Amino acid sequence: MRNNYAELNPQSRGMRKQFRRTCSDFVHAVNSAKTKQMIRFGFLLVALATTFSQAQAAELPATAHGSFPFCGSGKRMTCVVDGDTFWLGGLKVRIADIDTAELEPPHCAYERDRGLAAKARLRALLNSGPITFRQAGRDEDRYGRKLRLVFVGGQSVGKVLIGEGLARPWTGRRQPWCGG
């Protein structure tokens, strides 16, 4: 008794052939270049939507309070990197209106000393009261840092650092801190 159902139902043989053809057509369609391209496009859309939703969630608050230590070698959440860059809640912020001496690496002893002093003063300012932000031109620089004017207690952090000789106004590019 091989396939009694097939003997009872003459249409079953044709249905099996049709089913095989349909399966074959489906496999062929999935393997076609156009279908693969559409699948890739779908994955791209999902990736973009995910990135966009994460970018929307990764915004600086209007006002922040925090305890700002100096950044170490671990994961950076809220800490001071140097005289014009800090992390807040996992977002890297670059103070948009100033330039301070480099620490990584400094090009001379004077630059190192100015950089360390600016870093210490920025930490003291950020720890002294509520911090507010204003966007200045572009949202981010080429390194992915949020570009912001930063205020503590209504006072511009950039202007304070410039007034104390620890920073200079940002002109669009870094200027050397070492003589010659």
Short mmCIF file of C-alpha atoms in Angstrom, two decimals:
data_model
loop_
_atom_site.label_atom_id
_atom_site.label_comp_id
_atom_site.label_asym_id
_atom_site.label_seq_id
_atom_site.Cartn_x
_atom_site.Cartn_y
_atom_site.Cartn_z
CA MET A 1 0.00 0.00 0.00
CA ARG A 2 2.16 2.74 -1.30
CA ASN A 3 0.14 5.89 -1.28
CA ASN A 4 -3.51 5.12 -0.95
CA TYR A 5 -4.38 8.78 -0.71
CA ALA A 6 -2.89 9.42 -4.17
CA GLU A 7 -4.96 6.62 -5.60
CA LEU A 8 -8.11 7.98 -4.00
CA ASN A 9 -7.45 11.57 -4.98
CA PRO A 10 -6.11 12.01 -8.53
CA GLN A 11 -5.56 15.75 -7.91
CA SER A 12 -2.98 15.14 -5.17
CA ARG A 13 -0.23 14.29 -7.66
CA GLY A 14 -0.79 17.57 -9.50
CA MET A 15 -0.94 19.46 -6.21
CA ARG A 16 2.40 18.00 -5.16
CA LYS A 17 3.95 19.14 -8.46
CA GLN A 18 2.44 22.60 -8.03
CA PHE A 19 3.71 22.76 -4.45
CA ARG A 20 7.23 21.76 -5.58
CA ARG A 21 7.10 24.41 -8.32
CA THR A 22 5.96 27.04 -5.83
CA CYS A 23 8.74 26.11 -3.40
CA SER A 24 11.28 26.16 -6.21
CA ASP A 25 10.02 29.57 -7.38
CA PHE A 26 10.27 30.88 -3.82
CA VAL A 27 13.84 29.63 -3.38
CA HIS A 28 14.77 31.10 -6.75
CA ALA A 29 13.20 34.44 -5.79
CA VAL A 30 15.08 34.54 -2.50
CA ASN A 31 18.33 33.79 -4.32
CA SER A 32 17.77 36.44 -6.99
CA ALA A 33 19.96 39.53 -6.93
CA LYS A 34 16.98 41.89 -6.72
CA THR A 35 15.56 40.12 -3.68
CA LYS A 36 18.96 40.11 -1.98
CA GLN A 37 19.24 43.82 -2.70
CA MET A 38 15.78 44.42 -1.21
CA ILE A 39 16.71 42.42 1.90
CA ARG A 40 19.93 44.44 2.30
CA PHE A 41 17.95 47.65 1.87
CA GLY A 42 15.54 46.48 4.60
CA PHE A 43 18.43 45.81 6.96
CA LEU A 44 19.87 49.23 6.14
CA LEU A 45 16.55 50.89 6.97
CA VAL A 46 16.40 49.06 10.29
CA ALA A 47 20.00 50.07 11.08
CA LEU A 48 19.31 53.71 10.21
CA ALA A 49 16.15 53.77 12.30
CA THR A 50 18.04 52.28 15.25
CA THR A 51 20.89 54.78 14.87
CA PHE A 52 18.46 57.69 14.58
CA SER A 53 16.55 56.65 17.68
CA GLN A 54 19.83 56.29 19.62
CA ALA A 55 21.00 59.68 18.37
CA GLN A 56 17.74 61.24 19.51
CA ALA A 57 18.21 59.69 22.95
CA ALA A 58 21.84 60.88 23.16
CA GLU A 59 21.18 64.58 23.67
CA LEU A 60 22.59 66.83 26.33
CA PRO A 61 20.13 67.97 28.95
CA ALA A 62 19.27 71.68 29.13
CA THR A 63 20.70 71.84 32.65
CA ALA A 64 23.06 69.45 34.37
CA HIS A 65 24.56 68.93 37.81
CA GLY A 66 27.28 66.52 38.52
CA SER A 67 30.50 65.61 40.16
CA PHE A 68 33.28 65.84 37.59
CA PRO A 69 36.47 63.92 38.39
CA PHE A 70 39.37 63.84 35.97
CA CYS A 71 38.95 61.12 33.34
CA GLY A 72 40.92 57.95 33.90
CA SER A 73 41.58 54.99 31.67
CA GLY A 74 38.18 53.29 32.21
CA LYS A 75 34.82 53.97 30.65
CA ARG A 76 34.11 57.67 30.50
CA MET A 77 30.69 58.83 31.68
CA THR A 78 31.07 62.15 33.53
CA CYS A 79 34.60 63.51 33.80
CA VAL A 80 37.03 66.19 32.57
CA VAL A 81 39.38 65.27 29.69
CA ASP A 82 41.32 68.52 29.33
CA GLY A 83 40.74 72.27 29.47
CA ASP A 84 38.09 72.38 26.73
CA THR A 85 36.62 68.86 26.64
CA PHE A 86 34.59 66.84 29.13
CA TRP A 87 32.15 63.93 29.30
CA LEU A 88 28.64 64.27 30.67
CA GLY A 89 26.42 61.22 30.98
CA GLY A 90 28.40 59.35 28.33
CA LEU A 91 28.41 62.24 25.83
CA LYS A 92 31.66 63.98 24.92
CA VAL A 93 31.37 67.79 24.95
CA ARG A 94 33.80 70.28 23.41
CA ILE A 95 33.48 73.87 24.63
CA ALA A 96 32.87 75.57 21.29
CA ASP A 97 34.23 79.07 21.88
CA ILE A 98 37.72 78.31 23.25
CA ASP A 99 40.99 76.53 22.61
CA THR A 100 43.19 75.34 25.46
CA ALA A 101 46.68 73.90 25.48
CA GLU A 102 47.04 70.26 24.50
CA LEU A 103 47.90 67.56 27.00
CA GLU A 104 48.05 64.52 24.69
CA PRO A 105 50.82 65.17 23.87
CA PRO A 106 52.03 68.62 24.88
CA HIS A 107 54.65 70.09 22.58
CA CYS A 108 56.60 71.89 25.32
CA ALA A 109 56.64 72.38 29.11
CA TYR A 110 54.69 75.65 28.86
CA GLU A 111 51.88 73.95 26.91
CA ARG A 112 51.77 71.11 29.46
CA ASP A 113 51.59 73.57 32.38
CA ARG A 114 48.84 75.68 30.71
CA GLY A 115 46.94 72.52 29.76
CA LEU A 116 47.03 71.10 33.28
CA ALA A 117 45.96 74.44 34.78
CA ALA A 118 43.06 74.75 32.29
CA LYS A 119 41.97 71.18 33.01
CA ALA A 120 41.97 71.78 36.79
CA ARG A 121 40.08 75.07 36.42
CA LEU A 122 37.46 73.55 34.10
CA ARG A 123 36.88 70.80 36.67
CA ALA A 124 36.45 73.39 39.44
CA LEU A 125 34.02 75.41 37.32
CA LEU A 126 31.91 72.39 36.32
CA ASN A 127 31.70 71.27 39.95
CA SER A 128 30.69 74.75 41.19
CA GLY A 129 27.03 74.82 40.16
CA PRO A 130 24.33 74.06 37.62
CA ILE A 131 25.61 73.75 34.06
CA THR A 132 23.64 74.99 31.05
CA PHE A 133 24.39 74.59 27.36
CA ARG A 134 23.75 76.52 24.19
CA GLN A 135 24.41 75.13 20.75
CA ALA A 136 26.96 77.09 18.75
CA GLY A 137 26.72 76.48 15.02
CA ARG A 138 27.27 72.80 14.22
CA ASP A 139 25.96 70.15 16.58
CA GLU A 140 29.16 68.04 16.49
CA ASP A 141 32.75 68.32 15.36
CA ARG A 142 34.55 65.78 13.17
CA TYR A 143 35.43 63.71 16.25
CA GLY A 144 31.78 63.32 17.30
CA ARG A 145 32.05 65.74 20.23
CA LYS A 146 29.01 67.89 20.99
CA LEU A 147 29.94 71.51 20.34
CA ARG A 148 28.39 73.73 22.99
CA LEU A 149 28.75 77.05 24.74
CA VAL A 150 28.89 76.11 28.42
CA PHE A 151 27.64 78.21 31.31
CA VAL A 152 27.93 77.67 35.04
CA GLY A 153 25.73 79.82 37.22
CA GLY A 154 24.91 81.94 34.16
CA GLN A 155 28.60 82.70 33.52
CA SER A 156 30.37 81.59 30.31
CA VAL A 157 33.00 78.99 31.13
CA GLY A 158 34.89 79.94 27.96
CA LYS A 159 35.06 83.61 28.93
CA VAL A 160 36.22 82.74 32.44
CA LEU A 161 39.05 80.57 31.09
CA ILE A 162 40.04 83.23 28.55
CA GLY A 163 39.97 85.94 31.24
CA GLU A 164 42.26 83.86 33.44
CA GLY A 165 44.75 83.27 30.60
CA LEU A 166 44.02 79.53 30.45
CA ALA A 167 42.33 79.57 27.04
CA ARG A 168 42.11 81.67 23.92
CA PRO A 169 39.12 82.32 21.67
CA TRP A 170 38.50 79.56 19.12
CA THR A 171 39.38 80.81 15.62
CA GLY A 172 38.50 77.68 13.68
CA ARG A 173 41.84 75.94 14.08
CA ARG A 174 44.37 75.24 16.78
CA GLN A 175 47.20 77.68 17.33
CA PRO A 176 50.57 76.67 18.81
CA TRP A 177 51.13 77.28 22.52
CA CYS A 178 54.89 76.87 22.33
CA GLY A 179 57.20 79.68 21.18
CA GLY A 180 59.01 79.57 17.84
#
